[in-house]
Short mmCIF file of C-alpha atoms in Angstrom, two decimals:
data_model
loop_
_atom_site.label_atom_id
_atom_site.label_comp_id
_atom_site.label_asym_id
_atom_site.label_seq_id
_atom_site.Cartn_x
_atom_site.Cartn_y
_atom_site.Cartn_z
CA MET L 1 103.85 115.68 147.23
CA MET L 2 105.12 116.65 143.78
CA LYS L 3 102.02 115.02 142.22
CA LEU L 4 99.69 117.04 144.47
CA ARG L 5 101.56 120.20 143.59
CA TRP L 6 101.02 119.59 139.86
CA ILE L 7 97.33 118.87 140.42
CA PHE L 8 97.03 122.17 142.31
CA ILE L 9 98.75 124.04 139.47
CA VAL L 10 96.45 122.48 136.86
CA LEU L 11 93.33 123.28 138.91
CA LEU L 12 94.53 126.85 139.40
CA ALA L 13 95.14 127.24 135.64
CA VAL L 14 91.67 125.90 134.81
CA ALA L 15 90.05 128.23 137.35
CA THR L 16 92.01 131.20 135.96
CA PHE L 17 91.01 130.27 132.39
CA ASN L 18 87.33 129.94 133.34
CA ALA L 19 87.38 133.27 135.18
CA SER L 20 89.03 134.93 132.18
CA ALA L 21 86.49 133.38 129.81
CA THR L 22 83.62 134.59 132.01
CA VAL L 23 85.00 138.14 132.00
CA ASN L 24 85.45 138.02 128.22
CA ASP L 25 81.91 136.69 127.76
CA LYS L 26 80.58 139.56 129.86
CA LYS L 27 82.60 142.04 127.81
CA GLU L 28 81.30 140.55 124.56
CA LYS L 29 77.70 140.66 125.78
CA LYS L 30 78.16 144.24 126.92
CA LYS L 31 79.73 145.06 123.56
CA GLU L 32 76.81 143.48 121.72
CA LYS L 33 74.33 145.64 123.62
CA LYS L 34 76.01 148.82 122.39
CA GLY L 35 74.89 150.47 119.18
CA TYR L 36 71.73 149.80 117.23
CA ILE L 37 69.70 146.67 117.89
CA PHE L 38 67.29 145.80 115.10
CA THR L 39 64.23 143.59 115.08
CA ASP L 40 63.14 142.59 111.58
CA GLU L 41 59.45 143.33 111.07
CA MET L 42 59.20 141.87 107.56
CA GLU L 43 61.59 140.56 104.94
CA LEU L 44 60.87 139.67 101.31
CA PRO L 45 62.77 136.97 99.38
CA VAL L 46 66.06 138.01 97.79
CA THR L 47 68.91 136.17 96.12
CA PRO L 48 72.31 135.93 97.88
CA VAL L 49 74.52 139.01 98.27
CA GLU L 50 77.14 139.39 95.52
CA ASN L 51 80.31 141.44 95.18
CA GLN L 52 80.85 144.09 92.51
CA TYR L 53 84.37 144.45 93.98
CA ARG L 54 86.50 147.03 92.14
CA SER L 55 83.96 147.92 89.47
CA GLY L 56 81.49 150.77 89.13
CA THR L 57 78.62 148.45 88.25
CA CYS L 58 76.40 148.67 91.35
CA TRP L 59 73.46 149.68 89.14
CA SER L 60 73.66 146.33 87.31
CA PHE L 61 74.02 144.29 90.52
CA SER L 62 71.16 146.03 92.31
CA GLY L 63 68.94 146.23 89.23
CA LEU L 64 69.27 142.51 88.57
CA SER L 65 68.88 141.70 92.27
CA PHE L 66 65.56 143.56 92.12
CA LEU L 67 64.44 141.58 89.05
CA GLU L 68 65.58 138.31 90.64
CA SER L 69 63.27 139.11 93.57
CA GLU L 70 60.49 139.83 91.11
CA MET L 71 61.01 136.34 89.68
CA LEU L 72 60.78 134.87 93.18
CA ARG L 73 57.61 136.85 93.87
CA GLU L 74 56.06 135.31 90.76
CA GLY L 75 56.96 131.81 91.93
CA LYS L 76 59.92 131.30 89.61
CA PRO L 77 63.10 129.52 90.77
CA GLU L 78 65.98 131.37 92.42
CA THR L 79 68.17 132.53 89.54
CA ASN L 80 71.50 134.33 89.42
CA LEU L 81 71.41 136.60 86.37
CA SER L 82 74.59 137.88 84.69
CA GLU L 83 75.51 141.45 85.63
CA MET L 84 78.36 141.54 83.12
CA PHE L 85 76.07 140.61 80.22
CA ILE L 86 74.22 143.85 80.99
CA VAL L 87 77.50 145.78 81.43
CA TRP L 88 78.82 144.56 78.04
CA HIS L 89 75.75 145.77 76.15
CA THR L 90 75.48 149.01 78.14
CA TYR L 91 79.07 149.97 77.39
CA SER L 92 78.58 149.12 73.70
CA GLU L 93 75.42 151.24 73.45
CA LYS L 94 76.97 154.04 75.47
CA ALA L 95 79.93 154.20 73.06
CA THR L 96 77.55 154.68 70.13
CA LYS L 97 75.75 157.56 71.84
CA TYR L 98 79.00 159.14 73.09
CA VAL L 99 80.34 159.35 69.55
CA ARG L 100 76.97 160.47 68.21
CA VAL L 101 77.00 163.53 70.51
CA HIS L 102 80.69 164.30 69.83
CA GLY L 103 81.82 163.21 73.28
CA LYS L 104 79.45 165.54 75.15
CA LEU L 105 78.22 162.73 77.40
CA ASN L 106 79.37 160.98 80.54
CA PHE L 107 81.28 157.85 79.48
CA SER L 108 82.10 155.82 82.56
CA ALA L 109 81.27 152.57 84.33
CA GLY L 110 78.15 154.08 85.90
CA GLY L 111 74.59 153.46 84.82
CA ALA L 112 70.97 153.41 85.96
CA PHE L 113 68.22 150.89 86.63
CA HIS L 114 66.60 151.56 83.25
CA ASP L 115 69.84 150.41 81.61
CA VAL L 116 69.15 146.97 83.04
CA THR L 117 65.57 146.75 81.78
CA ASN L 118 66.44 148.40 78.44
CA MET L 119 69.25 145.96 77.71
CA ILE L 120 67.12 142.93 78.61
CA LYS L 121 64.33 144.20 76.33
CA LYS L 122 66.76 144.63 73.45
CA TYR L 123 69.29 141.82 73.94
CA GLY L 124 67.81 139.37 76.46
CA ILE L 125 69.73 138.02 79.45
CA VAL L 126 71.75 134.96 80.48
CA PRO L 127 72.53 133.27 83.81
CA GLU L 128 75.72 134.08 85.72
CA SER L 129 76.90 130.50 85.22
CA VAL L 130 76.88 131.06 81.45
CA TYR L 131 78.54 134.49 81.45
CA SER L 132 80.60 135.59 84.47
CA GLY L 133 82.51 138.38 82.71
CA LEU L 134 85.80 137.26 84.27
CA GLN L 135 88.04 136.64 81.27
CA TYR L 136 91.10 138.66 82.26
CA GLY L 137 92.93 136.78 84.98
CA GLU L 138 90.90 137.95 87.99
CA LYS L 139 88.59 136.04 90.31
CA LYS L 140 86.60 139.18 91.13
CA HIS L 141 85.56 142.18 89.06
CA VAL L 142 88.42 144.65 88.59
CA HIS L 143 87.52 147.13 85.86
CA GLY L 144 89.98 150.02 86.16
CA GLU L 145 92.06 149.03 83.14
CA MET L 146 89.05 148.18 80.96
CA ASP L 147 87.24 151.42 81.89
CA LYS L 148 90.32 153.48 81.03
CA MET L 149 90.94 151.67 77.75
CA LEU L 150 87.35 152.03 76.56
CA GLY L 151 87.40 155.73 77.46
CA GLN L 152 90.55 156.32 75.45
CA GLN L 153 89.10 154.45 72.47
CA VAL L 154 85.91 156.51 72.23
CA ASP L 155 87.89 159.73 72.75
CA ALA L 156 90.18 158.75 69.87
CA VAL L 157 87.13 158.24 67.65
CA VAL L 158 85.62 161.60 68.64
CA GLU L 159 88.97 163.33 68.01
CA ASN L 160 88.47 162.23 64.40
CA LYS L 161 92.02 162.43 63.08
CA ASN L 162 90.85 160.95 59.74
CA ARG L 163 88.24 163.71 59.30
CA LYS L 164 85.73 160.92 58.83
CA LEU L 165 84.73 158.05 61.08
CA SER L 166 85.84 154.63 59.94
CA THR L 167 83.34 151.84 59.42
CA VAL L 168 85.02 149.65 62.05
CA TRP L 169 85.50 151.91 65.06
CA HIS L 170 82.68 150.24 66.98
CA ASP L 171 84.12 146.81 66.23
CA ALA L 172 87.18 147.88 68.22
CA ILE L 173 84.97 148.74 71.22
CA ASP L 174 83.20 145.39 71.09
CA GLU L 175 86.50 143.52 70.75
CA THR L 176 87.82 145.26 73.87
CA LEU L 177 84.68 144.21 75.74
CA ASN L 178 85.12 140.67 74.43
CA ALA L 179 88.73 140.59 75.57
CA TYR L 180 87.88 141.58 79.16
CA LEU L 181 84.38 140.25 79.72
CA GLY L 182 84.14 137.49 77.12
CA GLU L 183 82.15 137.03 73.94
CA ILE L 184 78.37 137.13 74.28
CA PRO L 185 76.92 133.63 73.67
CA GLU L 186 74.42 133.24 70.86
CA LYS L 187 73.06 130.00 72.36
CA PHE L 188 73.63 128.16 75.63
CA GLU L 189 72.48 125.19 77.66
CA TYR L 190 70.76 125.75 81.01
CA GLU L 191 69.06 123.09 83.11
CA GLY L 192 68.83 120.71 80.16
CA LYS L 193 67.38 123.19 77.66
CA THR L 194 68.88 125.29 74.89
CA TYR L 195 68.26 129.04 74.97
CA THR L 196 69.28 132.22 73.25
CA PRO L 197 69.60 135.31 75.48
CA GLN L 198 66.25 136.53 74.10
CA SER L 199 64.43 133.24 74.65
CA PHE L 200 65.86 132.92 78.16
CA ALA L 201 64.51 136.39 78.98
CA SER L 202 61.06 135.62 77.61
CA ASP L 203 60.62 131.94 78.46
CA TYR L 204 62.60 131.48 81.68
CA VAL L 205 62.76 134.93 83.33
CA GLY L 206 59.33 135.82 81.97
CA LEU L 207 58.93 139.31 83.47
CA ASN L 208 56.96 142.08 81.77
CA LEU L 209 59.64 144.76 81.74
CA ASP L 210 57.11 147.44 80.83
CA ASP L 211 55.77 147.08 84.39
CA TYR L 212 58.87 148.74 85.88
CA VAL L 213 59.04 152.50 86.39
CA GLU L 214 61.42 154.92 88.09
CA ILE L 215 60.19 157.53 90.53
CA THR L 216 61.78 160.49 92.29
CA SER L 217 60.84 163.64 94.20
CA PHE L 218 62.26 167.03 93.24
CA THR L 219 60.72 170.50 92.88
CA HIS L 220 62.60 171.71 89.78
CA HIS L 221 60.03 169.81 87.70
CA PRO L 222 56.25 169.63 88.20
CA PHE L 223 54.88 166.83 90.36
CA TYR L 224 53.00 164.04 88.56
CA SER L 225 55.03 164.59 85.38
CA LYS L 226 57.95 162.72 83.78
CA PHE L 227 61.36 164.25 83.22
CA ILE L 228 64.88 163.23 82.22
CA ILE L 229 66.68 163.14 85.55
CA GLU L 230 69.82 165.28 85.41
CA ILE L 231 72.51 162.98 86.75
CA PRO L 232 75.80 162.13 84.99
CA ASP L 233 75.13 158.38 84.85
CA ASN L 234 71.83 158.91 83.01
CA TRP L 235 73.62 158.63 79.65
CA ALA L 236 70.50 157.07 78.09
CA TRP L 237 68.40 160.10 79.10
CA GLY L 238 65.89 157.91 80.88
CA GLU L 239 62.75 159.51 82.30
CA VAL L 240 61.50 159.31 85.89
CA TYR L 241 58.11 160.12 87.40
CA ASN L 242 58.01 162.95 89.94
CA VAL L 243 55.96 162.84 93.16
CA PRO L 244 56.01 164.75 96.48
CA LEU L 245 58.36 163.38 99.14
CA ASN L 246 55.63 161.95 101.36
CA GLU L 247 54.28 159.97 98.40
CA LEU L 248 57.74 158.66 97.50
CA THR L 249 58.00 157.11 100.97
CA GLN L 250 54.38 155.96 100.76
CA ILE L 251 55.18 154.07 97.54
CA VAL L 252 58.11 152.24 99.18
CA ASP L 253 56.06 151.27 102.24
CA TYR L 254 53.09 150.17 100.14
CA SER L 255 55.34 148.13 97.85
CA LEU L 256 57.02 146.30 100.71
CA ASP L 257 53.75 145.71 102.55
CA ASN L 258 52.31 144.15 99.40
CA GLY L 259 55.21 141.82 98.65
CA TYR L 260 57.21 143.94 96.19
CA THR L 261 60.85 144.90 96.75
CA VAL L 262 62.32 148.25 95.61
CA ALA L 263 65.48 149.17 93.68
CA TRP L 264 67.05 152.22 95.34
CA ALA L 265 69.46 154.74 93.76
CA SER L 266 71.01 156.70 96.62
CA ASP L 267 73.87 158.87 97.76
CA VAL L 268 76.14 157.05 100.23
CA SER L 269 78.62 159.87 100.87
CA GLU L 270 77.05 161.00 104.16
CA LYS L 271 79.02 160.43 107.36
CA GLY L 272 75.98 158.66 108.72
CA PHE L 273 76.40 155.91 106.12
CA ALA L 274 78.49 153.40 108.06
CA THR L 275 80.61 151.39 105.60
CA SER L 276 82.14 149.46 108.49
CA ASN L 277 80.72 146.57 110.49
CA LYS L 278 77.95 148.76 111.98
CA GLY L 279 75.68 148.24 108.98
CA ILE L 280 73.55 151.37 109.33
CA ALA L 281 72.69 154.51 107.37
CA VAL L 282 71.33 157.38 109.46
CA LEU L 283 71.09 161.16 109.31
CA PRO L 284 72.23 162.44 112.72
CA ALA L 285 70.99 165.81 113.97
CA TYR L 286 72.46 168.01 116.67
CA PRO L 287 70.77 167.35 120.02
CA SER L 288 67.57 169.29 120.55
CA GLU L 289 67.05 171.70 123.41
CA ASP L 290 64.69 169.30 125.15
CA MET L 291 67.70 167.52 126.63
CA THR L 292 68.28 168.05 130.32
CA ASP L 293 70.01 171.33 131.16
CA ALA L 294 73.17 169.49 132.19
CA GLU L 295 73.36 167.47 128.96
CA ILE L 296 72.76 170.39 126.59
CA ALA L 297 75.23 172.56 128.51
CA LYS L 298 77.86 169.83 128.26
CA TRP L 299 77.22 169.48 124.51
CA GLU L 300 77.44 173.21 123.84
CA LYS L 301 80.83 173.43 125.57
CA LEU L 302 82.38 170.85 123.22
CA PRO L 303 84.58 172.13 120.36
CA GLU L 304 83.01 171.66 116.89
CA LYS L 305 85.40 168.83 116.05
CA GLU L 306 84.39 166.92 119.20
CA LYS L 307 80.71 167.57 118.52
CA ASN L 308 81.03 165.92 115.11
CA LYS L 309 82.96 163.05 116.64
CA GLU L 310 80.19 162.47 119.16
CA LEU L 311 77.48 162.91 116.52
CA TYR L 312 78.83 160.19 114.23
CA LYS L 313 80.09 157.74 116.82
CA LEU L 314 76.83 155.83 116.31
CA ASP L 315 77.36 153.65 119.37
CA LYS L 316 73.69 154.16 120.28
CA PRO L 317 70.55 155.36 118.44
CA VAL L 318 70.81 159.03 117.55
CA GLN L 319 68.33 161.81 117.05
CA GLU L 320 67.86 162.36 113.30
CA LYS L 321 67.05 165.37 111.11
CA LYS L 322 63.50 166.01 109.99
CA VAL L 323 63.76 166.01 106.21
CA THR L 324 61.77 168.44 104.08
CA GLN L 325 61.20 168.74 100.34
CA GLU L 326 63.32 171.89 100.38
CA MET L 327 66.26 170.09 102.05
CA ARG L 328 66.21 167.39 99.37
CA GLN L 329 66.17 169.93 96.58
CA GLU L 330 68.97 172.02 98.05
CA ALA L 331 71.19 168.94 98.48
CA PHE L 332 70.55 167.88 94.88
CA ASP L 333 71.08 171.38 93.46
CA ASN L 334 74.39 171.78 95.30
CA TYR L 335 75.83 168.35 94.40
CA LEU L 336 75.49 167.17 98.01
CA SER L 337 73.24 164.34 96.84
CA THR L 338 74.60 162.60 93.77
CA ASP L 339 74.01 159.26 92.06
CA ASP L 340 76.55 157.36 94.13
CA HIS L 341 75.19 153.86 94.51
CA GLY L 342 72.52 151.36 93.49
CA LEU L 343 70.92 149.26 96.25
CA HIS L 344 67.96 146.94 96.84
CA ILE L 345 65.37 147.46 99.62
CA PHE L 346 63.69 144.22 100.68
CA GLY L 347 62.39 144.61 104.21
CA LYS L 348 61.57 146.70 107.29
CA ALA L 349 62.88 146.64 110.84
CA LYS L 350 62.69 148.64 114.06
CA ASP L 351 65.51 149.67 116.35
CA GLN L 352 65.32 149.48 120.15
CA ASN L 353 63.52 152.85 120.22
CA GLY L 354 60.81 151.69 117.82
CA ASP L 355 62.03 153.76 114.86
CA VAL L 356 61.44 152.21 111.42
CA PHE L 357 64.37 151.29 109.16
CA TYR L 358 64.51 149.77 105.70
CA LYS L 359 66.51 146.58 105.28
CA VAL L 360 68.82 146.94 102.30
CA LYS L 361 70.85 144.49 100.24
CA ASN L 362 74.23 145.83 99.09
CA SER L 363 76.69 144.48 96.50
CA TRP L 364 79.96 144.69 98.43
CA GLY L 365 80.08 141.03 99.45
CA ASP L 366 79.91 139.83 103.07
CA TYR L 367 81.50 142.98 104.52
CA ASN L 368 79.65 143.54 107.80
CA LYS L 369 77.84 141.84 110.67
CA TYR L 370 74.65 141.68 108.59
CA HIS L 371 76.42 139.68 105.85
CA GLY L 372 76.37 142.41 103.23
CA CYS L 373 73.02 143.98 104.10
CA PHE L 374 72.38 147.09 106.22
CA TYR L 375 69.60 149.14 107.79
CA ALA L 376 68.71 152.61 106.47
CA SER L 377 66.59 155.03 108.47
CA LYS L 378 63.61 156.74 106.89
CA PRO L 379 65.23 160.20 107.26
CA TYR L 380 68.30 158.92 105.40
CA PHE L 381 66.08 157.52 102.65
CA GLU L 382 64.08 160.76 102.39
CA TYR L 383 67.16 162.96 102.17
CA LYS L 384 69.53 160.93 100.01
CA THR L 385 67.30 159.11 97.52
CA ILE L 386 67.97 159.98 93.88
CA SER L 387 65.29 157.65 92.52
CA ILE L 388 63.66 154.25 92.96
CA MET L 389 62.47 151.57 90.55
CA VAL L 390 59.27 149.71 91.39
CA ASN L 391 56.71 147.50 89.74
CA LYS L 392 53.92 149.91 88.78
CA ASN L 393 51.42 147.47 90.28
CA ALA L 394 53.04 148.16 93.67
CA ILE L 395 52.14 151.86 93.58
CA PRO L 396 49.04 152.92 95.56
CA LYS L 397 46.03 153.32 93.25
CA GLU L 398 45.51 157.01 93.97
CA ILE L 399 49.13 157.83 93.10
CA ARG L 400 49.05 155.67 89.97
CA GLU L 401 46.03 157.62 88.77
CA LYS L 402 47.83 160.93 89.30
CA LEU L 403 50.77 159.61 87.27
CA GLY L 404 48.56 158.20 84.53
CA LEU L 405 49.87 154.65 85.05
#
């Protein structure tokens, strides 16, 4: 009798466990159906997602990710290029210019895509395995101390207590960079061959860096002209080409459709940029009046705080703003769109409503359900883009002719 009782208890426990598991499975499936559901339409080859961690070097990570994809497009092997090699040289060059203009320049960790191509042209490049830039007791990039120290050094030089600059001030900058990031190798071995940074750039990477141009869309300069884009991180005073908004989007679509990825400088401060597990960037709009009378009446009765809460819940596809050239300009003029972040666009997808999104590679490690990538809507791209970098051969012929490329 006791034995039968124990068998009954065990069977009851198993049944209870199975019922609980079934309920949980149903909850999980229901949970999965909430929010945005994306179907990838096309995806171009990219190298694995990396992690800039606590450093302001997204421009180097995304710029090199873009060039790594260009190598793949040309049939070259998957290669992990050194972001910190670029950062070392950019900081060194930036210090020279900062002192040259008496400190009237932004001196920070930030940069732009042209910094990546400019430094490779001048100094070459090395693989990540040769130069990781982690020489200061950290396993990931943590640059707060280095950034502060370099800033204090260049400010001390500009202050000019000696009434004349010494002949060694820049040596002190380079030694600080060496202490944190490591000394730049003159030669190195890679896959059984000896290279210098310059020969690695020319013989192994083998990209024509003159093929890469930056493009934007603003009305404070004439369309189809070049201008120095007025953002703090443009310390090198790099020029961008200017096109109307519809052509900016046309260039991205044409590039992707023809096998070319796109480097994307964007503002990620909008509430619709989900930094959490949701992995989306959208530009929600207040519901339009074509909702049913009951729905619009219910919405209008909500307090403003609750409206915003509903608007950015993002638990289902939302109606988005229609972006105009004037909206872009106003956001840029009023510091609502700034040069926040460098990213890499490598594909297209559609949500469950059939709306097109760009698939984007980030540099924050494996932080969300898309393993470090996310989906950006076209309205978000149109509103928040500062500039893009593309291979000029990926620009539609009629636009290239207008730009004189």
